[in-house]
Short mmCIF file of C-alpha atoms and ligand atoms in Angstrom, two decimals:
data_model
loop_
_atom_site.label_atom_id
_atom_site.label_comp_id
_atom_site.label_asym_id
_atom_site.label_seq_id
_atom_site.Cartn_x
_atom_site.Cartn_y
_atom_site.Cartn_z
CA MET A 7 129.45 125.25 122.23
CA GLY A 8 126.14 125.87 123.93
CA LEU A 9 127.80 126.71 127.24
CA ILE A 10 126.95 130.40 127.61
CA ASP A 11 123.65 132.07 126.98
CA GLY A 12 123.95 135.24 124.90
CA THR A 13 127.52 135.05 123.65
CA GLU A 14 126.62 137.52 120.86
CA SER A 15 126.03 140.34 123.31
CA HIS A 16 129.01 139.31 125.42
CA ARG A 17 131.27 139.58 122.42
CA GLU A 18 129.94 142.81 120.92
CA PHE A 19 132.84 144.74 122.47
CA THR A 20 135.25 142.11 123.72
CA LEU A 21 136.64 141.29 120.27
CA SER A 22 137.50 144.84 119.23
CA SER A 23 139.90 147.74 119.56
CA GLU A 24 137.43 149.90 121.40
CA VAL A 25 138.16 153.57 122.19
CA TRP A 26 136.76 154.88 125.45
CA ASP A 27 136.05 158.60 126.01
CA VAL A 28 137.54 159.80 129.27
CA TRP A 29 135.93 162.64 131.21
CA LEU A 30 137.25 164.25 134.36
CA CYS A 31 134.68 165.30 136.93
CA ASP A 32 135.21 168.43 139.08
CA THR A 33 133.23 168.16 142.28
CA PRO A 34 132.95 170.71 145.11
CA ASP A 35 134.49 168.21 147.57
CA GLY A 36 137.30 167.09 145.32
CA ASP A 37 140.78 168.46 145.82
CA ILE A 38 142.86 166.49 143.33
CA ILE A 39 143.61 168.63 140.30
CA ARG A 40 144.31 166.28 137.43
CA ASP A 41 146.22 167.26 134.37
CA SER A 42 144.03 166.75 131.31
CA ASP A 43 146.36 164.00 130.11
CA GLU A 44 147.15 162.29 133.39
CA ALA A 45 144.25 159.86 133.52
CA VAL A 46 144.40 159.02 129.85
CA VAL A 47 148.13 158.36 129.88
CA LEU A 48 147.72 156.10 132.88
CA LEU A 49 144.79 154.21 131.39
CA ASN A 50 146.57 153.60 128.10
CA ARG A 51 149.75 152.60 129.89
CA GLU A 52 148.18 150.28 132.48
CA VAL A 53 144.69 149.18 131.49
CA THR A 54 145.32 148.57 127.78
CA PRO A 55 148.18 146.07 128.27
CA TYR A 56 146.24 144.30 131.02
CA TYR A 57 143.33 143.56 128.71
CA ARG A 58 145.58 142.76 125.77
CA TRP A 59 147.33 140.16 127.94
CA LEU A 60 144.12 138.72 129.33
CA SER A 61 142.46 138.51 125.91
CA SER A 62 145.48 137.29 123.92
CA ASP A 63 145.26 140.62 122.05
CA ARG A 64 141.62 140.16 121.11
CA TYR A 65 140.41 143.14 123.13
CA GLN A 66 142.47 146.30 122.78
CA PRO A 67 140.85 149.12 124.70
CA GLY A 68 142.22 152.62 124.13
CA PHE A 69 141.43 155.85 126.01
CA ARG A 70 141.19 159.43 124.79
CA TYR A 71 140.67 162.58 126.79
CA VAL A 72 137.45 164.33 125.83
CA GLY A 73 136.73 166.92 128.47
CA ARG A 74 136.25 168.16 131.98
CA ILE A 75 132.84 168.62 133.50
CA ASP A 76 131.47 170.18 136.69
CA GLY A 77 129.06 168.29 138.85
CA PRO A 78 127.82 168.13 142.40
CA HIS A 79 129.21 164.59 142.60
CA LEU A 80 130.23 161.74 140.34
CA VAL A 81 126.69 160.68 139.54
CA GLY A 82 125.80 164.25 138.57
CA CYS A 83 128.89 164.39 136.36
CA ALA A 84 127.90 161.17 134.66
CA GLU A 85 124.44 162.58 133.91
CA ALA A 86 126.03 165.71 132.50
CA VAL A 87 128.38 163.61 130.38
CA ARG A 88 125.45 161.70 128.92
CA ALA A 89 123.88 165.01 127.86
CA GLU A 90 127.18 166.46 126.67
CA ARG A 91 128.06 163.45 124.53
CA LYS A 92 125.42 164.42 122.02
CA ALA A 93 127.20 167.72 121.54
CA VAL A 94 130.51 166.05 120.78
CA SER A 95 128.69 163.39 118.73
CA SER A 96 130.68 160.51 120.13
CA ASP A 97 129.49 156.95 119.85
CA ASN A 98 132.23 155.74 122.13
CA ARG A 99 131.48 154.36 125.54
CA PHE A 100 132.86 156.49 128.34
CA VAL A 101 134.76 156.60 131.61
CA VAL A 102 134.18 159.33 134.21
CA ILE A 103 136.75 159.83 136.97
CA ASP A 104 136.19 162.26 139.81
CA ASP A 105 138.71 164.39 141.68
CA THR A 106 138.68 162.53 145.00
CA ASP A 107 140.77 159.65 146.23
CA GLY A 108 137.78 157.39 146.79
CA ARG A 109 137.96 153.74 145.83
CA ALA A 110 134.76 152.66 144.18
CA GLY A 111 133.20 152.53 140.78
CA TRP A 112 130.06 151.67 138.88
CA ALA A 113 129.65 150.28 135.43
CA SER A 114 126.92 149.52 132.98
CA SER A 115 127.37 147.16 130.08
CA GLY A 116 126.06 147.15 126.55
CA LYS A 117 126.06 149.90 123.95
CA GLU A 118 125.38 152.67 126.47
CA GLY A 119 127.98 151.18 128.76
CA SER A 120 129.79 153.60 130.99
CA VAL A 121 132.32 153.33 133.78
CA GLN A 122 132.24 155.82 136.64
CA ILE A 123 135.12 155.85 139.00
CA VAL A 124 135.70 157.63 142.29
CA GLY A 125 139.41 158.32 142.29
CA LEU A 126 141.92 156.88 139.85
CA HIS A 127 142.63 153.36 141.09
CA LEU A 128 143.66 150.92 138.43
CA PRO A 129 142.42 147.63 139.94
CA ILE A 130 138.99 149.22 140.27
CA ILE A 131 139.02 150.69 136.78
CA ILE A 132 139.98 147.29 135.36
CA HIS A 133 137.18 145.72 137.42
CA GLU A 134 134.56 148.20 136.19
CA ILE A 135 135.62 147.80 132.57
CA GLY A 136 135.19 144.06 133.10
CA HIS A 137 131.58 144.74 134.11
CA ALA A 138 131.14 146.86 130.98
CA LEU A 139 132.25 143.77 129.04
CA GLY A 140 129.55 141.71 130.76
CA PHE A 141 131.61 140.02 133.48
CA PRO A 142 129.73 139.39 136.75
CA HIS A 143 131.26 139.17 140.19
CA SER A 144 132.42 135.85 141.55
CA TYR A 145 131.94 135.16 145.20
CA GLY A 146 132.28 132.69 147.98
CA GLY A 147 130.80 132.81 151.42
CA LEU A 148 127.49 133.63 152.88
CA ILE A 149 127.51 137.10 154.30
CA ASN A 150 126.58 138.04 157.82
CA TRP A 151 125.23 141.21 159.29
CA GLU A 152 128.65 142.33 160.40
CA LEU A 153 129.58 142.48 156.77
CA ASP A 154 126.47 144.33 155.86
CA ARG A 155 127.31 147.03 158.36
CA SER A 156 130.72 147.43 156.82
CA PHE A 157 128.90 148.93 153.86
CA GLY A 158 127.32 151.49 156.14
CA GLY A 159 123.89 150.36 155.14
CA ARG A 160 124.45 151.69 151.64
CA ILE A 161 123.92 148.29 150.08
CA SER A 162 121.16 146.25 151.56
CA ARG A 163 121.79 142.54 151.88
CA MET A 164 119.98 139.71 153.51
CA ALA A 165 121.54 137.07 155.71
CA GLY A 166 122.02 134.04 153.50
CA ASP A 167 122.85 136.16 150.50
CA VAL A 168 126.33 136.13 149.11
CA TYR A 169 129.27 138.47 149.36
CA GLU A 170 130.63 139.19 145.93
CA TYR A 171 133.96 140.77 146.87
CA ASP A 172 135.57 137.81 148.60
CA ASN A 173 137.42 136.03 145.80
CA PRO A 174 141.00 137.31 145.72
CA MET A 175 141.62 135.17 142.61
CA ASP A 176 139.35 137.31 140.44
CA GLN A 177 139.70 140.90 139.31
CA MET A 178 135.90 140.82 139.13
CA SER A 179 135.61 140.10 142.83
CA GLY A 180 137.79 140.70 145.87
CA ASN A 181 140.76 142.15 144.17
CA ARG A 182 140.86 145.80 145.05
CA GLU A 183 144.55 146.22 145.74
CA TYR A 184 146.33 144.62 142.80
CA ASN A 185 145.62 143.25 139.35
CA ALA A 186 144.75 139.62 138.76
CA ALA A 187 143.30 137.75 135.81
CA THR A 188 139.65 136.96 135.71
CA ILE A 189 138.34 133.44 135.87
CA ALA A 190 138.06 131.17 132.86
CA VAL A 191 134.31 131.38 132.32
CA ASN A 192 134.52 135.16 131.86
CA ARG A 193 137.39 134.80 129.43
CA TYR A 194 135.47 132.16 127.52
CA ALA A 195 132.28 134.27 127.41
CA ALA A 196 134.34 137.14 126.01
CA GLY A 197 135.64 134.94 123.19
CA TRP A 198 139.18 135.02 124.56
CA ILE A 199 139.34 131.24 124.95
CA ASP A 200 138.79 129.19 121.82
CA PRO A 201 136.60 126.07 121.89
CA VAL A 202 139.70 123.96 121.26
CA ASN A 203 141.05 125.23 124.60
CA VAL A 204 137.96 124.08 126.49
CA ALA A 205 137.27 120.51 127.60
CA ILE A 206 133.82 119.21 128.50
CA HIS A 207 133.80 116.21 130.76
CA PRO A 208 131.27 113.53 129.76
CA GLN A 209 128.80 112.62 132.46
CA GLY A 210 129.47 109.35 134.26
CA LYS A 211 133.00 108.87 132.90
CA ALA A 212 136.58 109.15 134.15
CA HIS A 213 139.19 111.16 132.28
CA THR A 214 142.47 112.95 132.86
CA TYR A 215 143.08 116.52 131.69
CA VAL A 216 145.97 118.94 131.59
CA LEU A 217 144.97 122.50 132.52
CA ARG A 218 147.01 125.61 131.78
CA PRO A 219 146.73 129.12 133.22
CA PRO A 220 145.72 132.36 131.44
CA GLY A 221 148.21 133.41 128.79
CA PHE A 222 149.70 129.94 128.26
CA GLY A 223 147.48 128.26 125.64
CA GLY A 224 146.33 124.69 126.15
CA THR A 225 143.17 123.73 127.99
CA GLN A 226 142.04 126.85 129.85
CA MET A 227 138.68 125.67 131.11
CA LEU A 228 137.35 122.24 132.05
CA VAL A 229 133.56 122.06 132.22
CA LEU A 230 131.64 119.56 134.33
CA ARG A 231 127.98 119.44 133.49
CA ASP A 232 125.50 119.94 136.27
CA PRO A 233 122.02 118.40 136.12
CA ARG A 234 120.43 121.78 136.87
CA PHE A 235 119.63 123.66 133.66
CA GLY A 236 121.94 126.61 133.06
CA VAL A 237 124.40 125.45 135.71
CA MET A 238 127.91 124.13 135.17
CA ILE A 239 131.11 123.66 137.13
CA THR A 240 134.25 125.16 135.63
CA LEU A 241 137.84 124.36 136.57
CA GLY A 242 140.89 126.41 135.59
CA ALA A 243 144.59 126.58 136.45
CA ARG A 244 146.27 129.61 137.99
CA VAL A 245 149.95 130.34 138.55
CA ALA A 246 151.67 133.48 139.82
CA LYS A 247 152.80 134.83 136.48
CA GLY A 248 151.96 137.75 134.23
CA TYR A 249 149.12 139.81 135.68
CA ASP A 250 148.46 136.95 138.07
CA SER A 251 151.81 137.50 139.86
CA ASP A 252 150.12 138.55 143.10
CA ILE A 253 147.45 135.87 143.44
CA PRO A 254 147.47 134.41 146.96
CA LYS A 255 147.42 130.74 145.87
CA GLU A 256 148.43 128.73 142.83
CA GLY A 257 146.49 125.65 141.75
CA VAL A 258 143.25 124.51 140.18
CA GLU A 259 140.21 126.65 141.01
CA ALA A 260 136.61 125.49 140.88
CA TYR A 261 133.43 127.49 140.35
CA LYS A 262 129.75 126.82 140.06
CA VAL A 263 128.40 129.02 137.27
CA ASP A 264 124.65 129.62 137.40
CA GLN A 265 123.46 131.52 134.35
CA PHE A 266 119.94 132.08 135.64
CA THR A 267 121.10 134.10 138.59
CA ARG A 268 124.30 135.19 136.82
CA ARG A 269 126.21 133.95 139.82
CA THR A 270 129.65 132.45 139.77
CA GLN A 271 130.34 130.87 143.12
CA GLN A 272 133.57 129.50 144.49
CA THR A 273 133.12 125.82 145.13
CA PRO A 274 133.47 124.78 147.80
CA PRO A 275 132.52 128.12 149.32
CA PRO A 276 134.82 129.31 152.09
CA GLU A 277 133.83 128.70 155.64
CA LEU A 278 132.58 131.88 157.23
CA ILE A 279 135.52 133.89 158.39
CA GLY A 280 136.05 137.46 159.39
CA ILE A 281 135.82 139.14 156.04
CA THR A 282 136.88 142.71 156.47
CA GLY A 283 135.59 144.09 153.22
CA GLU A 284 137.89 145.14 150.44
CA ASN A 285 141.26 145.09 152.14
CA LEU A 286 141.92 141.41 152.59
CA ASP A 287 144.85 140.46 154.80
CA ASP A 288 146.92 137.35 154.05
CA GLU A 289 145.13 135.14 156.52
CA THR A 290 141.77 136.14 155.14
CA LYS A 291 142.96 135.60 151.58
CA ALA A 292 144.11 132.10 152.54
CA GLY A 293 140.68 131.38 153.98
CA LEU A 294 139.10 132.64 150.79
CA THR A 295 141.10 130.38 148.50
CA GLN A 296 139.60 127.10 149.68
CA HIS A 297 138.34 126.68 146.12
CA VAL A 298 141.93 126.67 144.79
CA HIS A 299 143.36 123.17 144.96
CA SER A 300 146.98 122.06 145.18
CA VAL A 301 148.67 118.89 143.96
CA GLY A 302 147.37 115.95 145.98
CA ASP A 303 144.04 117.59 146.79
CA VAL A 304 140.91 115.55 146.16
CA PHE A 305 137.62 117.43 146.09
CA GLU A 306 134.00 116.84 145.14
CA VAL A 307 131.99 119.06 142.83
CA GLY A 308 128.48 117.95 141.96
CA THR A 309 128.62 114.25 141.14
CA ALA A 310 132.32 114.38 140.28
CA THR A 311 135.44 113.70 142.31
CA VAL A 312 138.45 115.67 141.12
CA GLU A 313 142.07 114.91 142.02
CA VAL A 314 144.94 117.25 141.22
CA LEU A 315 147.54 114.66 140.21
CA GLU A 316 150.64 116.69 139.46
CA ARG A 317 152.09 119.97 138.36
CA THR A 318 154.70 120.18 135.60
CA GLY A 319 155.82 123.75 134.99
CA ASP A 320 152.60 125.68 134.47
CA ARG A 321 150.53 122.59 133.72
CA PHE A 322 148.23 120.91 136.20
CA ARG A 323 147.09 117.36 135.51
CA VAL A 324 143.72 116.54 137.00
CA ARG A 325 141.63 113.39 137.05
CA VAL A 326 137.85 113.62 137.05
CA VAL A 327 135.71 110.66 138.03
CA ASP A 328 131.99 111.33 137.64
CA SER A 329 129.63 108.98 139.45
CA ALA A 330 126.50 110.08 137.58
CA GLU A 331 124.85 107.58 135.29
CA SER A 332 126.37 107.66 131.82
CA VAL A 333 124.15 108.10 128.80
CA PHE A 334 126.41 106.01 126.55
CA ALA A 335 128.38 102.78 126.71
CA GLY A 336 132.16 102.58 126.74
CA ARG A 337 134.55 105.43 126.28
CA PHE A 338 133.07 107.11 123.22
CA SER A 339 129.55 108.39 122.60
CA ASP A 340 129.63 108.73 118.82
CA GLU A 341 130.31 105.10 117.85
CA ASP A 342 127.48 103.51 119.83
CA GLY A 343 125.77 100.94 117.63
CA SER A 344 128.61 100.91 115.09
CA ALA A 345 129.80 97.50 113.88
CA HIS A 346 133.29 98.72 114.80
CA GLU A 347 132.41 99.73 118.36
CA SER A 348 134.06 96.86 120.21
CA ASN A 349 137.22 97.25 118.13
CA ILE A 350 137.29 101.01 118.73
CA GLU A 351 136.93 100.48 122.48
CA ALA A 352 139.62 97.78 122.35
CA VAL A 353 142.23 99.96 120.66
CA ALA A 354 141.32 102.92 122.91
CA ALA A 355 141.83 100.71 125.97
CA ARG A 356 145.28 99.94 124.59
CA GLY A 357 146.12 103.65 124.27
CA VAL A 358 146.12 103.66 120.47
CA THR A 359 143.68 106.59 120.42
CA VAL A 360 142.36 109.13 122.91
CA GLY A 361 139.60 110.22 120.56
CA CYS A 362 139.41 113.01 118.02
CA SER A 363 138.73 116.07 120.15
CA PRO A 364 140.53 117.68 123.09
CA THR A 365 137.25 119.43 123.85
CA TYR A 366 135.00 116.37 123.91
CA PRO A 367 136.96 113.36 125.22
CA ASP A 368 133.93 111.18 124.44
CA ARG A 369 134.19 111.72 120.69
CA PHE A 370 135.94 109.34 118.34
CA CYS A 371 134.82 110.71 114.93
CA PRO A 372 134.44 107.20 113.46
CA ASP A 373 133.70 108.39 109.91
CA ARG A 374 136.64 110.74 109.57
CA VAL A 375 139.26 109.55 107.07
CA VAL A 376 142.72 108.67 108.43
CA THR A 377 145.76 110.30 106.85
CA ARG A 378 149.03 108.48 106.30
CA ALA A 379 150.61 110.70 108.99
CA GLN A 380 147.93 109.84 111.53
CA MET A 381 148.36 106.15 110.79
CA MET A 382 151.99 106.37 111.86
CA ALA A 383 150.90 107.50 115.32
CA PHE A 384 148.19 104.82 115.61
CA LEU A 385 150.57 102.12 114.46
CA ALA A 386 153.42 103.16 116.75
CA ARG A 387 151.08 103.17 119.75
CA ALA A 388 149.60 99.81 118.74
CA LEU A 389 153.11 98.36 118.55
CA GLY A 390 154.04 99.99 121.83
CA VAL A 391 157.09 101.77 120.40
CA GLU A 392 158.19 105.25 121.38
CA GLY A 393 158.65 108.04 118.88
CA ALA A 394 162.23 108.59 117.70
CA ALA A 395 164.15 111.37 119.47
CA SER A 396 165.50 112.72 116.17
CA LEU A 397 164.33 116.16 115.10
CA THR A 398 165.25 115.56 111.47
CA SER A 399 163.31 113.64 108.87
CA ARG A 400 164.52 111.33 106.13
CA PHE A 401 161.46 112.15 104.02
CA GLY A 402 161.62 115.03 101.56
CA ASP A 403 158.16 116.36 102.33
CA VAL A 404 158.20 115.97 106.12
CA SER A 405 159.49 118.56 108.58
CA GLY A 406 161.46 117.07 111.48
CA GLY A 407 159.30 119.19 113.77
CA ALA A 408 156.01 117.77 112.49
CA TRP A 409 153.96 116.21 115.28
CA TYR A 410 153.97 112.76 113.64
CA SER A 411 157.63 112.82 112.54
CA PRO A 412 158.98 110.98 115.63
CA TYR A 413 156.54 108.10 114.97
CA LEU A 414 157.31 108.08 111.26
CA GLU A 415 161.07 108.04 111.85
CA ARG A 416 160.81 105.18 114.34
CA LEU A 417 158.64 103.15 111.98
CA ALA A 418 161.07 103.88 109.16
CA ASP A 419 163.87 102.53 111.41
CA LEU A 420 161.78 99.37 111.85
CA GLY A 421 161.23 99.05 108.09
CA VAL A 422 157.48 99.68 108.37
CA ALA A 423 157.46 103.08 106.64
CA GLU A 424 159.38 103.60 103.45
CA PRO A 425 159.76 106.60 101.18
CA TYR A 426 158.18 106.69 97.76
CA GLU A 427 160.64 106.61 94.87
CA ASP A 428 160.86 110.39 94.92
CA GLY A 429 161.84 110.32 98.61
CA THR A 430 158.51 111.62 99.91
CA PHE A 431 156.03 110.16 102.39
CA ARG A 432 152.91 112.13 101.33
CA PRO A 433 151.73 112.47 104.93
CA SER A 434 148.54 114.39 104.19
CA GLU A 435 147.15 111.89 101.71
CA PRO A 436 144.33 109.66 102.87
CA LEU A 437 145.43 106.24 104.01
CA THR A 438 144.19 103.68 101.47
CA ARG A 439 143.24 100.09 102.20
CA ARG A 440 146.27 99.07 100.15
CA ASP A 441 148.50 101.27 102.40
CA MET A 442 146.89 99.67 105.45
CA ALA A 443 147.72 96.17 104.26
CA VAL A 444 151.30 97.13 103.49
CA PHE A 445 151.89 98.78 106.87
CA LEU A 446 150.28 95.91 108.83
CA ALA A 447 152.21 93.23 106.95
CA ARG A 448 155.48 95.02 107.65
CA ALA A 449 154.62 95.86 111.28
CA PHE A 450 153.33 92.50 112.57
CA SER A 451 155.48 89.40 112.30
CA HIS A 452 152.43 87.10 112.18
CA ILE A 453 151.21 88.89 109.05
CA SER A 454 154.00 88.22 106.61
CA ALA A 455 153.59 89.10 102.97
CA ALA A 456 152.66 86.15 100.73
CA ALA A 457 155.64 85.11 98.66
CA GLU A 458 153.46 84.23 95.68
CA PRO A 459 150.25 86.26 95.58
CA ALA A 460 147.45 84.25 93.98
CA GLY A 461 145.07 87.04 92.98
CA ALA A 462 142.56 86.16 95.70
CA PHE A 463 140.70 89.46 95.24
CA GLU A 464 139.25 90.30 91.85
CA ASP A 465 140.39 93.92 92.11
CA VAL A 466 143.94 93.12 93.33
CA PRO A 467 145.60 91.01 90.62
CA ALA A 468 148.69 89.04 91.63
CA ALA A 469 150.95 91.53 89.86
CA ALA A 470 149.33 94.62 91.44
CA PRO A 471 151.35 96.73 93.89
CA GLY A 472 150.75 95.53 97.43
CA ALA A 473 149.12 92.26 96.30
CA ALA A 474 151.37 90.16 98.55
CA GLU A 475 150.53 92.29 101.61
CA VAL A 476 146.79 92.41 100.83
CA GLU A 477 146.70 88.61 100.64
CA ALA A 478 148.71 88.42 103.86
CA VAL A 479 146.11 90.39 105.83
CA LEU A 480 143.42 88.15 104.30
CA ALA A 481 145.32 85.02 105.36
CA ALA A 482 145.82 86.43 108.88
CA GLY A 483 142.07 87.03 109.26
CA VAL A 484 142.46 90.82 109.53
CA THR A 485 140.09 91.48 106.63
CA ARG A 486 137.71 89.60 104.36
CA GLY A 487 137.75 92.42 101.83
CA CYS A 488 135.05 94.93 100.93
CA SER A 489 132.70 92.46 99.21
CA ALA A 490 132.27 88.69 99.10
CA GLU A 491 130.63 87.99 95.74
CA PRO A 492 132.88 88.55 93.88
CA MET A 493 135.67 88.89 96.41
CA ARG A 494 136.98 92.43 96.28
CA TYR A 495 139.38 94.40 98.51
CA CYS A 496 138.77 98.00 97.23
CA PRO A 497 142.50 98.82 97.57
CA ASP A 498 142.17 102.49 96.63
CA ARG A 499 139.34 103.24 99.03
CA SER A 500 140.40 105.43 101.96
CA VAL A 501 140.22 104.12 105.51
CA THR A 502 138.01 105.73 108.17
CA ARG A 503 138.95 105.92 111.82
CA ALA A 504 136.38 103.21 112.64
CA GLN A 505 137.82 100.90 109.98
CA MET A 506 141.35 101.68 111.15
CA ALA A 507 140.34 100.55 114.64
CA SER A 508 139.00 97.25 113.31
CA PHE A 509 142.11 96.59 111.19
CA LEU A 510 144.38 97.30 114.18
CA ALA A 511 142.26 95.43 116.71
CA ARG A 512 142.20 92.28 114.55
CA ALA A 513 145.91 92.56 113.79
CA LEU A 514 146.61 92.88 117.53
CA GLN A 515 144.39 89.89 118.37
CA GLY A 516 146.52 87.61 116.26
CA ALA A 517 149.81 89.12 117.44
CA PRO A 518 151.98 86.89 119.62
ZN1 ZN B 14 131.86 145.09 140.62
#
């Protein structure tokens, strides 16, 4: 989708059932004697299901015990493991765990990726494996020197830099005590969110979206473009379920993702508060979740104003109004200049269509052919009738659970849709211009079928099926046919979405 630079390398490991080699490191200072199986059993029992959940089963890491190695410290062990790996001829990436109770780790990504852990602490192991998959930290506030000292001078930071362990919503940031999901942009980069579950807000427009949290399908990430190259704002929903059970706040979280600096910043960033390092107390966590918005919150990101309208179950409905200048007229960007544009905009304004793509709300797909099933939905919305509540279908080839069945059943009740002689509806067939005339004549009282068709169109003789309805839509001014000299209707030609909009818009104009 052109959102992330380098998705190939991101996804080299994230869409696999990767096996990690596990090494135990014996250091002079360490006093925890681990059974050769202990770490591996724990990793397979705890880390594997975490990543399977987070990735919808697309990444299935497994762990196998390979050996024990002596070293002066963890880094020395890791060096020894690199040398030793040649001897065991393993191509697997590897995890090294030392024999202390320390809580830290390091990771490198890519083919040579390794994870080195001080102690055996699952949130940290999960975090480091995330790095090995290419996930960066996310962060919020500007650090201060107090913070810098909390690292004992080991990591040098400048005032005005950022503190990357202060987002308790992200396993890749401030979550050192419990497991949490990672934020949507990481899951998308990994290939764990499909394009259909992403929405990209068009610049300068207003739209409403429904966001769902990790593990629940639906729209997982809403992207707001930023004028700076390589920068975007991402929104995602979070609820306290699954591996997110312990997150300190539920709601819609917002991040600024800058791919040049590989920085993912909470937006708005938290006000400076007394960050204590890795053990965040509840008050601190609350201060660090200012980027997580509840129902009723209105916040600004870039040129957009976002309002969290409501929560229904796990779903959050948000409205985005972007004040930037739009690059296209009206609601849709792909019908500009089309002869059907005003009709498309008119039926969209009436709620007949919301476009053709959950990902790109500004797309209408004007040239795509309409199926008979789709026409039932367009027609029901144009007439302003609700779908039937029935979960059964009177048509032999339609499942009562089909998405369009409620519309079809209601229109059948109204006498607009009828079965073919064999009892079928043939929902997947393209809608023909003859079908269109028949449906419109039955649906709109001001378009009533001519009692005595006169053969007005050369290619629709008076005795042809649908002739009365075709002449009715001509008489009502809904169509002039497909050619004037001679007058033809092209009854068997399929109807595109743009043409459908014009048929419906003209039918609605004449409606009482
Ligand atoms: Zn890290």
